[in-house]
């Protein structure tokens, strides 16, 4: 399973970007998917633990040891989170374009998780031993936070191209590309592009949000649902793969 999290882009603006629109046409596009908070950090926490933990800023908060990473580890399911720009300085001190606020795994337990590694490690893992759960956070340019969406879209397209030729993808792979929050307005409507190695492209107008995505991930791995994911509607189009 591959999860890629992009930044600060509403559905309409994303689909006006040719490279992103092309990706959406190849997979399943959810047209009624919503982020759950503002700013970025509480959305990342919701995606990985089913709760915003009442966080309403992008500052560092040491939280209890929890989240999907803990679940996967306890269940013996291999996983890695790949962070673009993270260096040997680690998750707390790596320089730009890495952003701590976009690395939710550093918050649970108040320490850097050993499963969180630089994005540079991904290519070797794709041709070697790919973890069953792969989380990818681009840096602050390639996620479209600081750079043009066209530039981020081209980078995203190239990343997906590397994923879909990997043995892990061909062996029943699942892909989610999601945006943490919208680019203004009250709806916080964001794109979710999802699919499997065997699913047909299409669109879904069903109402989903970040808790739906976490519920789907947990259901696919047979894990108990965390927090608000317990009552969320999973993404049926992917569960039917």
Short mmCIF file of C-alpha atoms in Angstrom, two decimals:
data_model
loop_
_atom_site.label_atom_id
_atom_site.label_comp_id
_atom_site.label_asym_id
_atom_site.label_seq_id
_atom_site.Cartn_x
_atom_site.Cartn_y
_atom_site.Cartn_z
CA UNK A 1 0.00 0.00 0.00
CA UNK A 2 1.29 3.43 -1.01
CA UNK A 3 0.05 6.70 0.52
CA UNK A 4 1.32 10.03 -0.88
CA UNK A 5 0.29 13.25 0.86
CA UNK A 6 0.36 16.54 -1.01
CA UNK A 7 -0.38 20.06 0.27
CA UNK A 8 -2.88 22.91 0.22
CA UNK A 9 -4.77 22.35 -3.02
CA UNK A 10 -8.50 22.27 -3.63
CA UNK A 11 -10.15 19.84 -6.02
CA UNK A 12 -10.90 22.35 -8.78
CA UNK A 13 -7.39 23.78 -8.91
CA UNK A 14 -5.80 20.33 -8.84
CA UNK A 15 -7.85 19.13 -11.81
CA UNK A 16 -6.88 22.25 -13.76
CA UNK A 17 -3.28 21.02 -13.61
CA UNK A 18 -2.64 18.71 -16.59
CA UNK A 19 -0.33 16.23 -14.86
CA UNK A 20 -2.69 15.78 -11.90
CA UNK A 21 -5.75 15.55 -14.12
CA UNK A 22 -3.99 12.83 -16.11
CA UNK A 23 -3.28 10.87 -12.93
CA UNK A 24 -6.89 11.23 -11.81
CA UNK A 25 -8.08 9.84 -15.14
CA UNK A 26 -5.95 6.70 -14.70
CA UNK A 27 -7.30 5.81 -11.27
CA UNK A 28 -10.39 6.50 -9.14
CA UNK A 29 -11.06 10.15 -8.34
CA UNK A 30 -13.14 10.93 -5.25
CA UNK A 31 -14.97 14.19 -5.98
CA UNK A 32 -16.50 14.67 -2.53
CA UNK A 33 -13.50 14.11 -0.26
CA UNK A 34 -12.86 16.62 2.51
CA UNK A 35 -10.00 17.51 4.80
CA UNK A 36 -11.06 17.75 8.45
CA UNK A 37 -9.17 20.76 9.83
CA UNK A 38 -6.85 23.70 9.23
CA UNK A 39 -3.85 24.13 9.18
CA UNK A 40 -1.78 21.18 7.97
CA UNK A 41 -0.71 19.32 11.10
CA UNK A 42 -4.12 18.30 12.51
CA UNK A 43 -4.97 16.78 9.13
CA UNK A 44 -1.80 14.66 9.19
CA UNK A 45 -2.69 13.52 12.70
CA UNK A 46 -6.24 12.67 11.64
CA UNK A 47 -4.92 10.65 8.72
CA UNK A 48 -2.64 8.58 10.94
CA UNK A 49 -4.48 8.28 14.26
CA UNK A 50 -8.16 9.15 13.78
CA UNK A 51 -7.85 12.29 15.90
CA UNK A 52 -6.57 15.84 15.62
CA UNK A 53 -5.68 15.68 19.32
CA UNK A 54 -7.23 19.19 19.57
CA UNK A 55 -4.15 20.53 17.78
CA UNK A 56 -4.97 23.74 15.93
CA UNK A 57 -1.49 24.86 14.81
CA UNK A 58 1.64 23.52 13.13
CA UNK A 59 3.83 23.57 16.25
CA UNK A 60 5.47 20.49 17.75
CA UNK A 61 3.39 18.54 20.26
CA UNK A 62 4.66 15.38 21.91
CA UNK A 63 1.68 13.01 21.78
CA UNK A 64 1.13 9.58 23.31
CA UNK A 65 2.60 6.66 21.40
CA UNK A 66 -0.22 5.85 19.01
CA UNK A 67 -1.29 5.88 15.39
CA UNK A 68 -1.15 3.61 12.37
CA UNK A 69 2.61 3.15 12.71
CA UNK A 70 2.21 1.67 16.17
CA UNK A 71 -0.60 -0.56 14.93
CA UNK A 72 1.44 -1.87 12.03
CA UNK A 73 4.47 -2.53 14.21
CA UNK A 74 2.39 -4.39 16.81
CA UNK A 75 0.78 -6.49 14.07
CA UNK A 76 4.16 -7.40 12.56
CA UNK A 77 3.37 -5.58 9.29
CA UNK A 78 6.39 -3.97 7.66
CA UNK A 79 6.17 -0.23 7.04
CA UNK A 80 8.24 2.81 6.26
CA UNK A 81 7.53 6.53 5.97
CA UNK A 82 9.72 8.23 3.36
CA UNK A 83 10.37 11.95 3.91
CA UNK A 84 11.84 14.07 1.15
CA UNK A 85 14.60 16.32 2.49
CA UNK A 86 15.15 14.42 5.72
CA UNK A 87 18.89 14.05 6.37
CA UNK A 88 21.17 12.45 8.92
CA UNK A 89 20.09 15.28 11.22
CA UNK A 90 16.93 13.28 11.84
CA UNK A 91 13.24 14.06 11.98
CA UNK A 92 13.56 16.95 14.43
CA UNK A 93 16.41 18.93 12.86
CA UNK A 94 16.52 18.19 9.15
CA UNK A 95 16.62 21.35 7.02
CA UNK A 96 14.32 22.65 4.30
CA UNK A 97 12.60 21.28 2.23
CA UNK A 98 11.78 18.76 4.99
CA UNK A 99 9.04 19.99 7.33
CA UNK A 100 8.45 18.41 10.73
CA UNK A 101 4.77 19.41 10.65
CA UNK A 102 4.33 17.04 7.70
CA UNK A 103 5.91 14.07 9.48
CA UNK A 104 3.14 12.89 11.84
CA UNK A 105 5.11 9.86 12.96
CA UNK A 106 7.56 12.12 14.83
CA UNK A 107 4.78 13.29 17.16
CA UNK A 108 3.61 9.95 18.55
CA UNK A 109 5.76 9.13 21.53
CA UNK A 110 7.66 12.41 21.18
CA UNK A 111 10.56 10.85 19.26
CA UNK A 112 11.79 9.98 15.79
CA UNK A 113 10.42 6.62 14.70
CA UNK A 114 13.06 4.26 13.24
CA UNK A 115 10.69 3.45 10.39
CA UNK A 116 10.88 7.05 9.14
CA UNK A 117 13.63 7.40 6.53
CA UNK A 118 14.76 9.79 3.79
CA UNK A 119 12.90 9.53 0.49
CA UNK A 120 16.21 8.64 -1.16
CA UNK A 121 15.76 5.10 0.22
CA UNK A 122 12.56 4.48 -1.75
CA UNK A 123 13.97 3.49 -5.12
CA UNK A 124 16.13 0.73 -3.67
CA UNK A 125 13.18 -0.54 -1.64
CA UNK A 126 10.94 -0.61 -4.71
CA UNK A 127 13.28 -2.99 -6.51
CA UNK A 128 14.17 -4.90 -3.35
CA UNK A 129 12.18 -5.50 -0.19
CA UNK A 130 9.24 -3.08 -0.30
CA UNK A 131 7.43 -2.57 3.02
CA UNK A 132 3.76 -3.51 2.97
CA UNK A 133 2.82 0.04 3.98
CA UNK A 134 4.60 2.93 2.30
CA UNK A 135 3.91 6.54 3.32
CA UNK A 136 5.52 9.30 1.24
CA UNK A 137 5.77 12.96 2.24
CA UNK A 138 7.29 15.24 -0.43
CA UNK A 139 9.31 18.26 0.63
CA UNK A 140 7.82 21.74 0.76
CA UNK A 141 8.39 22.35 -2.95
CA UNK A 142 7.25 19.07 -4.46
CA UNK A 143 4.11 18.93 -2.33
CA UNK A 144 3.04 22.31 -3.87
CA UNK A 145 3.26 24.17 -0.56
CA UNK A 146 6.02 26.50 -1.76
CA UNK A 147 6.28 25.81 -5.50
CA UNK A 148 3.91 25.94 -8.42
CA UNK A 149 1.32 23.19 -8.66
CA UNK A 150 2.49 22.42 -12.21
CA UNK A 151 5.99 21.66 -10.87
CA UNK A 152 4.63 19.53 -8.05
CA UNK A 153 2.33 17.68 -10.43
CA UNK A 154 5.17 16.71 -12.75
CA UNK A 155 7.18 15.45 -9.76
CA UNK A 156 4.17 13.49 -8.49
CA UNK A 157 3.58 11.91 -11.89
CA UNK A 158 7.22 10.76 -12.05
CA UNK A 159 6.96 9.28 -8.54
CA UNK A 160 3.81 7.34 -9.39
CA UNK A 161 5.46 6.09 -12.58
CA UNK A 162 8.24 4.54 -10.48
CA UNK A 163 5.73 2.95 -8.12
CA UNK A 164 3.54 1.32 -10.76
CA UNK A 165 6.41 -0.54 -12.42
CA UNK A 166 7.54 -2.05 -9.10
CA UNK A 167 6.96 -5.72 -8.17
CA UNK A 168 5.12 -4.57 -5.03
CA UNK A 169 2.57 -2.67 -7.11
CA UNK A 170 2.05 -5.51 -9.58
CA UNK A 171 1.47 -7.92 -6.66
CA UNK A 172 -1.86 -6.44 -5.56
CA UNK A 173 -0.74 -2.86 -4.96
CA UNK A 174 -3.01 -0.12 -3.59
CA UNK A 175 -2.35 3.60 -4.07
CA UNK A 176 -3.78 6.67 -2.35
CA UNK A 177 -2.81 10.23 -3.30
CA UNK A 178 -4.40 12.76 -0.97
CA UNK A 179 -4.10 16.46 -0.21
CA UNK A 180 -3.91 17.54 3.43
CA UNK A 181 -6.22 20.59 3.10
CA UNK A 182 -7.72 22.88 0.52
CA UNK A 183 -6.56 26.25 -0.73
CA UNK A 184 -9.22 28.43 0.88
CA UNK A 185 -12.96 28.63 1.24
CA UNK A 186 -15.23 26.87 3.69
CA UNK A 187 -15.61 23.43 2.14
CA UNK A 188 -12.03 22.09 2.47
CA UNK A 189 -12.80 19.94 -0.57
CA UNK A 190 -9.61 18.23 -1.70
CA UNK A 191 -8.69 15.55 -4.25
CA UNK A 192 -8.28 11.91 -3.39
CA UNK A 193 -6.88 9.75 -6.16
CA UNK A 194 -7.06 6.05 -5.35
CA UNK A 195 -6.72 2.77 -7.11
CA UNK A 196 -5.32 -0.72 -7.20
CA UNK A 197 -3.21 -2.62 -9.65
CA UNK A 198 -6.40 -4.18 -11.04
CA UNK A 199 -9.11 -1.51 -10.60
CA UNK A 200 -10.66 0.37 -13.50
CA UNK A 201 -10.52 4.18 -13.61
CA UNK A 202 -13.58 6.18 -12.68
CA UNK A 203 -15.07 8.71 -10.30
CA UNK A 204 -16.82 8.45 -6.94
CA UNK A 205 -19.15 11.13 -5.59
CA UNK A 206 -19.52 9.40 -2.21
CA UNK A 207 -18.68 11.65 0.75
CA UNK A 208 -15.33 10.72 2.28
CA UNK A 209 -12.76 12.42 4.50
CA UNK A 210 -9.39 11.74 6.16
CA UNK A 211 -11.02 9.42 8.68
CA UNK A 212 -12.46 7.42 5.77
CA UNK A 213 -8.98 6.95 4.38
CA UNK A 214 -7.58 5.77 7.71
CA UNK A 215 -10.54 3.38 8.09
CA UNK A 216 -9.86 1.97 4.63
CA UNK A 217 -6.17 1.42 5.38
CA UNK A 218 -6.96 -0.29 8.66
CA UNK A 219 -9.68 -2.47 7.10
CA UNK A 220 -7.35 -3.60 4.30
CA UNK A 221 -4.71 -4.61 6.85
CA UNK A 222 -7.23 -6.13 9.27
CA UNK A 223 -6.42 -3.62 12.02
CA UNK A 224 -8.82 -2.14 14.59
CA UNK A 225 -10.03 1.32 13.62
CA UNK A 226 -8.66 4.23 15.61
CA UNK A 227 -10.55 7.28 16.88
CA UNK A 228 -13.05 8.79 14.46
CA UNK A 229 -12.15 6.21 11.86
CA UNK A 230 -14.36 3.82 13.85
CA UNK A 231 -17.50 5.49 12.53
CA UNK A 232 -16.15 6.62 9.15
CA UNK A 233 -17.33 5.31 5.79
CA UNK A 234 -14.47 3.41 4.14
CA UNK A 235 -13.66 3.98 0.49
CA UNK A 236 -15.76 1.22 -1.02
CA UNK A 237 -14.33 1.54 -4.53
CA UNK A 238 -10.94 0.39 -3.20
CA UNK A 239 -12.27 -2.25 -0.82
CA UNK A 240 -14.01 -3.93 -3.78
CA UNK A 241 -10.70 -4.53 -5.56
#
